[in-house]
PDB file of C-alpha atoms in Angstrom:
ATOM      1  CA  MET I   1     -11.127 -55.932 -27.969  1.00 43.00           C
ATOM      2  CA  ALA I   2     -13.508 -56.791 -31.030  1.00 47.00           C
ATOM      3  CA  LEU I   3     -17.153 -56.883 -29.736  1.00 46.00           C
ATOM      4  CA  SER I   4     -17.424 -60.748 -31.218  1.00 47.00           C
ATOM      5  CA  ASN I   5     -14.507 -61.497 -28.667  1.00 51.00           C
ATOM      6  CA  PHE I   6     -16.236 -60.308 -25.713  1.00 53.00           C
ATOM      7  CA  VAL I   7     -16.601 -62.687 -22.921  1.00 58.00           C
ATOM      8  CA  ILE I   8     -20.466 -62.888 -21.199  1.00 55.00           C
ATOM      9  CA  PRO I   9     -20.697 -65.546 -17.904  1.00 59.00           C
ATOM     10  CA  LYS I  10     -22.486 -68.264 -19.340  1.00 66.00           C
ATOM     11  CA  ILE I  11     -24.927 -67.918 -16.337  1.00 71.00           C
ATOM     12  CA  PHE I  12     -26.919 -65.559 -18.460  1.00 70.00           C
ATOM     13  CA  SER I  13     -29.524 -67.046 -20.892  1.00 79.00           C
ATOM     14  CA  ILE I  14     -29.033 -66.480 -24.442  1.00 78.00           C
ATOM     15  CA  GLN I  15     -31.421 -63.418 -24.689  1.00 81.00           C
ATOM     16  CA  THR I  16     -29.418 -62.050 -21.685  1.00 82.00           C
ATOM     17  CA  LYS I  17     -26.462 -62.149 -23.314  1.00 76.00           C
ATOM     18  CA  ILE I  18     -28.029 -60.263 -26.896  1.00 81.00           C
ATOM     19  CA  HIS I  19     -29.329 -57.951 -24.774  1.00 80.00           C
ATOM     20  CA  ILE I  20     -25.976 -57.013 -23.161  1.00 82.00           C
ATOM     21  CA  MET I  21     -24.245 -57.177 -26.304  1.00 82.00           C
ATOM     22  CA  ARG I  22     -26.733 -55.038 -28.062  1.00 81.00           C
ATOM     23  CA  ARG I  23     -26.139 -52.320 -25.232  1.00 82.00           C
ATOM     24  CA  THR I  24     -22.326 -52.847 -25.474  1.00 84.00           C
ATOM     25  CA  TRP I  25     -22.796 -52.055 -29.413  1.00 81.00           C
ATOM     26  CA  GLU I  26     -25.075 -48.920 -28.764  1.00 77.00           C
ATOM     27  CA  PHE I  27     -22.291 -47.872 -26.191  1.00 79.00           C
ATOM     28  CA  PHE I  28     -19.170 -47.950 -28.565  1.00 80.00           C
ATOM     29  CA  GLN I  29     -21.833 -46.058 -31.335  1.00 74.00           C
ATOM     30  CA  THR I  30     -22.019 -43.498 -28.890  1.00 73.00           C
ATOM     31  CA  VAL I  31     -18.612 -42.840 -27.807  1.00 76.00           C
ATOM     32  CA  LEU I  32     -17.855 -42.942 -31.662  1.00 73.00           C
ATOM     33  CA  GLY I  33     -20.003 -40.295 -32.436  1.00 68.00           C
ATOM     34  CA  ILE I  34     -18.617 -38.254 -29.173  1.00 65.00           C
ATOM     35  CA  ILE I  35     -15.369 -39.052 -30.851  1.00 69.00           C
ATOM     36  CA  LEU I  36     -15.656 -38.330 -34.075  1.00 67.00           C
ATOM     37  CA  ARG I  37     -18.062 -35.900 -34.396  1.00 73.00           C
ATOM     38  CA  HIS I  38     -18.788 -36.027 -37.828  1.00 79.00           C
ATOM     39  CA  PRO I  39     -20.292 -38.731 -40.373  1.00 82.00           C
ATOM     40  CA  VAL I  40     -18.055 -41.455 -41.657  1.00 84.00           C
ATOM     41  CA  THR I  41     -17.288 -41.115 -45.798  1.00 89.00           C
ATOM     42  CA  GLY I  42     -17.408 -44.005 -47.903  1.00 94.00           C
ATOM     43  CA  ALA I  43     -17.736 -45.165 -51.657  1.00 97.00           C
ATOM     44  CA  THR I  44     -20.548 -47.488 -53.047  1.00 98.00           C
ATOM     45  CA  ILE I  45     -19.449 -49.275 -56.021  1.00 98.00           C
ATOM     46  CA  LEU I  46     -22.213 -49.969 -58.863  1.00 98.00           C
ATOM     47  CA  PRO I  47     -20.100 -52.234 -60.970  1.00 98.00           C
ATOM     48  CA  ILE I  48     -21.381 -53.258 -64.324  1.00 98.00           C
ATOM     49  CA  LEU I  49     -19.392 -56.026 -66.394  1.00 98.00           C
ATOM     50  CA  PRO I  50     -19.574 -56.322 -70.315  1.00 98.00           C
ATOM     51  CA  ASP I  51     -22.407 -58.304 -70.196  1.00 98.00           C
ATOM     52  CA  GLY I  52     -24.174 -55.783 -68.475  1.00 98.00           C
ATOM     53  CA  LYS I  53     -24.642 -57.818 -65.564  1.00 98.00           C
ATOM     54  CA  ILE I  54     -24.493 -56.088 -61.953  1.00 98.00           C
ATOM     55  CA  VAL I  55     -21.925 -57.371 -59.274  1.00 98.00           C
ATOM     56  CA  LEU I  56     -23.302 -57.774 -55.440  1.00 98.00           C
ATOM     57  CA  VAL I  57     -21.572 -58.880 -52.428  1.00 98.00           C
ATOM     58  CA  ARG I  58     -23.359 -60.950 -49.937  1.00 97.00           C
ATOM     59  CA  ARG I  59     -22.186 -59.202 -46.435  1.00 94.00           C
ATOM     60  CA  ARG I  60     -20.877 -61.751 -43.670  1.00 91.00           C
ATOM     61  CA  ASP I  61     -22.111 -59.517 -40.886  1.00 88.00           C
ATOM     62  CA  THR I  62     -25.870 -59.432 -41.887  1.00 91.00           C
ATOM     63  CA  GLY I  63     -25.873 -62.099 -44.956  1.00 95.00           C
ATOM     64  CA  LYS I  64     -27.474 -59.911 -47.327  1.00 96.00           C
ATOM     65  CA  TRP I  65     -26.896 -58.709 -50.408  1.00 98.00           C
ATOM     66  CA  SER I  66     -25.225 -55.127 -51.167  1.00 97.00           C
ATOM     67  CA  LEU I  67     -23.579 -53.040 -53.564  1.00 98.00           C
ATOM     68  CA  PRO I  68     -19.620 -53.524 -52.801  1.00 98.00           C
ATOM     69  CA  GLY I  69     -17.997 -50.566 -51.022  1.00 97.00           C
ATOM     70  CA  GLY I  70     -16.313 -49.076 -47.873  1.00 94.00           C
ATOM     71  CA  VAL I  71     -15.119 -46.331 -45.650  1.00 92.00           C
ATOM     72  CA  VAL I  72     -12.359 -43.664 -47.320  1.00 93.00           C
ATOM     73  CA  ASP I  73      -9.062 -44.213 -46.121  1.00 91.00           C
ATOM     74  CA  TRP I  74      -7.224 -41.342 -44.596  1.00 87.00           C
ATOM     75  CA  GLY I  75      -5.157 -39.981 -47.555  1.00 92.00           C
ATOM     76  CA  GLU I  76      -7.550 -41.605 -50.081  1.00 95.00           C
ATOM     77  CA  ASP I  77      -9.904 -40.032 -52.824  1.00 97.00           C
ATOM     78  CA  ILE I  78     -12.885 -41.246 -53.854  1.00 97.00           C
ATOM     79  CA  ALA I  79     -11.450 -42.546 -56.979  1.00 98.00           C
ATOM     80  CA  THR I  80      -9.191 -44.485 -54.971  1.00 98.00           C
ATOM     81  CA  THR I  81     -11.430 -46.011 -52.429  1.00 98.00           C
ATOM     82  CA  VAL I  82     -13.419 -46.943 -55.273  1.00 98.00           C
ATOM     83  CA  ARG I  83     -10.397 -48.919 -57.183  1.00 98.00           C
ATOM     84  CA  ARG I  84      -8.990 -50.745 -53.821  1.00 97.00           C
ATOM     85  CA  GLU I  85     -12.741 -51.566 -52.625  1.00 97.00           C
ATOM     86  CA  LEU I  86     -13.693 -53.193 -55.749  1.00 98.00           C
ATOM     87  CA  ALA I  87     -10.728 -55.498 -55.276  1.00 98.00           C
ATOM     88  CA  GLU I  88     -11.070 -56.031 -51.706  1.00 97.00           C
ATOM     89  CA  GLU I  89     -14.639 -57.002 -51.710  1.00 97.00           C
ATOM     90  CA  THR I  90     -14.844 -58.493 -55.242  1.00 98.00           C
ATOM     91  CA  GLY I  91     -11.181 -59.307 -57.161  1.00 98.00           C
ATOM     92  CA  LEU I  92     -12.707 -57.302 -60.173  1.00 98.00           C
ATOM     93  CA  GLU I  93     -10.452 -54.224 -61.342  1.00 98.00           C
ATOM     94  CA  LEU I  94     -11.735 -50.852 -61.997  1.00 98.00           C
ATOM     95  CA  GLN I  95     -11.576 -49.682 -65.779  1.00 98.00           C
ATOM     96  CA  LEU I  96     -13.923 -46.712 -65.681  1.00 98.00           C
ATOM     97  CA  ILE I  97     -15.755 -44.514 -63.594  1.00 98.00           C
ATOM     98  CA  ARG I  98     -18.847 -43.999 -65.651  1.00 98.00           C
ATOM     99  CA  ARG I  99     -20.848 -41.611 -63.510  1.00 97.00           C
ATOM    100  CA  LEU I 100     -21.550 -40.166 -60.080  1.00 98.00           C
ATOM    101  CA  VAL I 101     -24.969 -41.776 -59.102  1.00 98.00           C
ATOM    102  CA  GLY I 102     -25.706 -40.009 -56.033  1.00 97.00           C
ATOM    103  CA  VAL I 103     -24.306 -39.128 -52.289  1.00 97.00           C
ATOM    104  CA  TYR I 104     -26.671 -40.478 -49.628  1.00 95.00           C
ATOM    105  CA  SER I 105     -26.054 -39.104 -46.326  1.00 90.00           C
ATOM    106  CA  SER I 106     -29.443 -40.321 -44.140  1.00 85.00           C
ATOM    107  CA  PRO I 107     -28.107 -40.564 -40.640  1.00 82.00           C
ATOM    108  CA  ASP I 108     -29.943 -43.866 -40.805  1.00 80.00           C
ATOM    109  CA  ARG I 109     -28.706 -45.416 -44.086  1.00 76.00           C
ATOM    110  CA  ASP I 110     -26.219 -47.566 -42.230  1.00 74.00           C
ATOM    111  CA  PRO I 111     -27.450 -48.992 -39.441  1.00 71.00           C
ATOM    112  CA  ARG I 112     -23.737 -49.366 -37.522  1.00 75.00           C
ATOM    113  CA  MET I 113     -23.104 -45.599 -37.539  1.00 72.00           C
ATOM    114  CA  HIS I 114     -23.989 -42.189 -39.172  1.00 76.00           C
ATOM    115  CA  SER I 115     -22.034 -42.576 -42.494  1.00 81.00           C
ATOM    116  CA  ILE I 116     -21.948 -40.287 -46.272  1.00 89.00           C
ATOM    117  CA  SER I 117     -21.909 -42.784 -49.134  1.00 95.00           C
ATOM    118  CA  VAL I 118     -20.957 -41.520 -52.467  1.00 98.00           C
ATOM    119  CA  LEU I 119     -22.556 -43.946 -55.389  1.00 98.00           C
ATOM    120  CA  VAL I 120     -20.578 -44.526 -58.268  1.00 98.00           C
ATOM    121  CA  GLU I 121     -21.368 -46.629 -61.380  1.00 98.00           C
ATOM    122  CA  VAL I 122     -18.511 -48.086 -62.788  1.00 98.00           C
ATOM    123  CA  GLU I 123     -17.098 -50.955 -65.548  1.00 98.00           C
ATOM    124  CA  ALA I 124     -15.392 -53.735 -63.914  1.00 98.00           C
ATOM    125  CA  LEU I 125     -13.660 -56.713 -65.671  1.00 98.00           C
ATOM    126  CA  GLY I 126     -11.538 -59.795 -63.940  1.00 97.00           C
ATOM    127  CA  ASN I 127     -12.768 -62.911 -62.255  1.00 97.00           C
ATOM    128  CA  PHE I 128     -13.990 -62.673 -58.586  1.00 98.00           C
ATOM    129  CA  LYS I 129     -12.306 -63.529 -55.799  1.00 97.00           C
ATOM    130  CA  ILE I 130     -12.976 -62.086 -52.328  1.00 95.00           C
ATOM    131  CA  LYS I 131      -9.495 -60.642 -50.908  1.00 94.00           C
ATOM    132  CA  ASP I 132     -11.750 -59.324 -47.871  1.00 88.00           C
ATOM    133  CA  THR I 133     -13.509 -62.396 -46.089  1.00 91.00           C
ATOM    134  CA  ARG I 134     -14.118 -60.578 -42.954  1.00 90.00           C
ATOM    135  CA  GLU I 135     -16.710 -58.770 -44.547  1.00 92.00           C
ATOM    136  CA  VAL I 136     -17.729 -60.446 -47.890  1.00 96.00           C
ATOM    137  CA  LEU I 137     -19.274 -63.777 -48.067  1.00 96.00           C
ATOM    138  CA  GLU I 138     -20.029 -64.540 -51.779  1.00 97.00           C
ATOM    139  CA  VAL I 139     -19.740 -62.194 -54.869  1.00 98.00           C
ATOM    140  CA  ARG I 140     -22.290 -63.122 -57.984  1.00 98.00           C
ATOM    141  CA  ALA I 141     -23.574 -60.909 -60.725  1.00 98.00           C
ATOM    142  CA  PHE I 142     -26.877 -60.454 -61.330  1.00 98.00           C
ATOM    143  CA  ILE I 143     -28.944 -59.454 -65.062  1.00 98.00           C
ATOM    144  CA  PRO I 144     -31.152 -56.232 -63.802  1.00 97.00           C
ATOM    145  CA  GLU I 145     -34.419 -58.342 -63.563  1.00 97.00           C
ATOM    146  CA  GLU I 146     -33.179 -60.862 -61.035  1.00 97.00           C
ATOM    147  CA  LEU I 147     -31.374 -58.557 -58.751  1.00 98.00           C
ATOM    148  CA  PRO I 148     -32.557 -59.286 -55.038  1.00 97.00           C
ATOM    149  CA  LEU I 149     -34.251 -56.090 -54.226  1.00 96.00           C
ATOM    150  CA  GLY I 150     -36.488 -55.325 -52.000  1.00 94.00           C
ATOM    151  CA  ASN I 151     -34.128 -56.524 -48.757  1.00 87.00           C
ATOM    152  CA  LEU I 152     -30.325 -55.306 -50.017  1.00 96.00           C
ATOM    153  CA  SER I 153     -28.201 -54.149 -47.246  1.00 92.00           C
ATOM    154  CA  HIS I 154     -28.490 -50.659 -45.723  1.00 91.00           C
ATOM    155  CA  ASP I 155     -30.358 -48.373 -48.479  1.00 93.00           C
ATOM    156  CA  HIS I 156     -29.048 -50.404 -51.625  1.00 96.00           C
ATOM    157  CA  ASP I 157     -32.509 -50.626 -52.428  1.00 96.00           C
ATOM    158  CA  ARG I 158     -33.234 -46.449 -53.076  1.00 96.00           C
ATOM    159  CA  GLN I 159     -29.719 -46.305 -54.453  1.00 96.00           C
ATOM    160  CA  LEU I 160     -30.120 -48.868 -57.158  1.00 98.00           C
ATOM    161  CA  LYS I 161     -34.234 -47.892 -57.876  1.00 97.00           C
ATOM    162  CA  ASP I 162     -32.235 -44.048 -58.453  1.00 97.00           C
ATOM    163  CA  TYR I 163     -29.978 -45.582 -60.412  1.00 98.00           C
ATOM    164  CA  PHE I 164     -32.302 -47.401 -62.700  1.00 98.00           C
ATOM    165  CA  ASN I 165     -34.148 -44.411 -62.963  1.00 97.00           C
ATOM    166  CA  GLY I 166     -31.183 -42.168 -64.503  1.00 97.00           C
ATOM    167  CA  LEU I 167     -31.205 -39.974 -61.321  1.00 95.00           C
ATOM    168  CA  THR I 168     -28.422 -38.285 -59.590  1.00 96.00           C
ATOM    169  CA  THR I 169     -29.583 -38.253 -56.501  1.00 93.00           C
ATOM    170  CA  LEU I 170     -28.247 -35.931 -53.500  1.00 94.00           C
ATOM    171  CA  ALA I 171     -30.172 -37.711 -49.900  1.00 92.00           C
TER     172      ALA I 171
END
């Protein structure tokens, strides 16, 4: 059962319902950690369009802007994940993986679970079309000076800072 479909009796106040939902989510995170016992691996994509703009997606769960990306599926390599996630979240087609920007593994980088993210810069082409509407609300291209830095999802502010500083990071 999806957490969003979890039924809480109407007699509880909204604050109590929020508390119950939060505690339930914490329980599921703990169980997931016990079952998996290893961080989840994913790819984060820094898509660069031919005009130099950087593509971000607005997440449905938090409403925050984010670099596109997602979990590596069983049997996939990172490059395949990058191609798939870029198409699912933005509708863009991968042209070239330019470089590895970093590997980010801090246990608190993703508020949902311990995950390891491989950040790559890519050249992308095409028209915006969100295929994964469960996760993404909006896709937009920004010139670097207009990126909504300071309030991005996960650790994407740090990832973009590392990119702009020309670093290859292991964090």
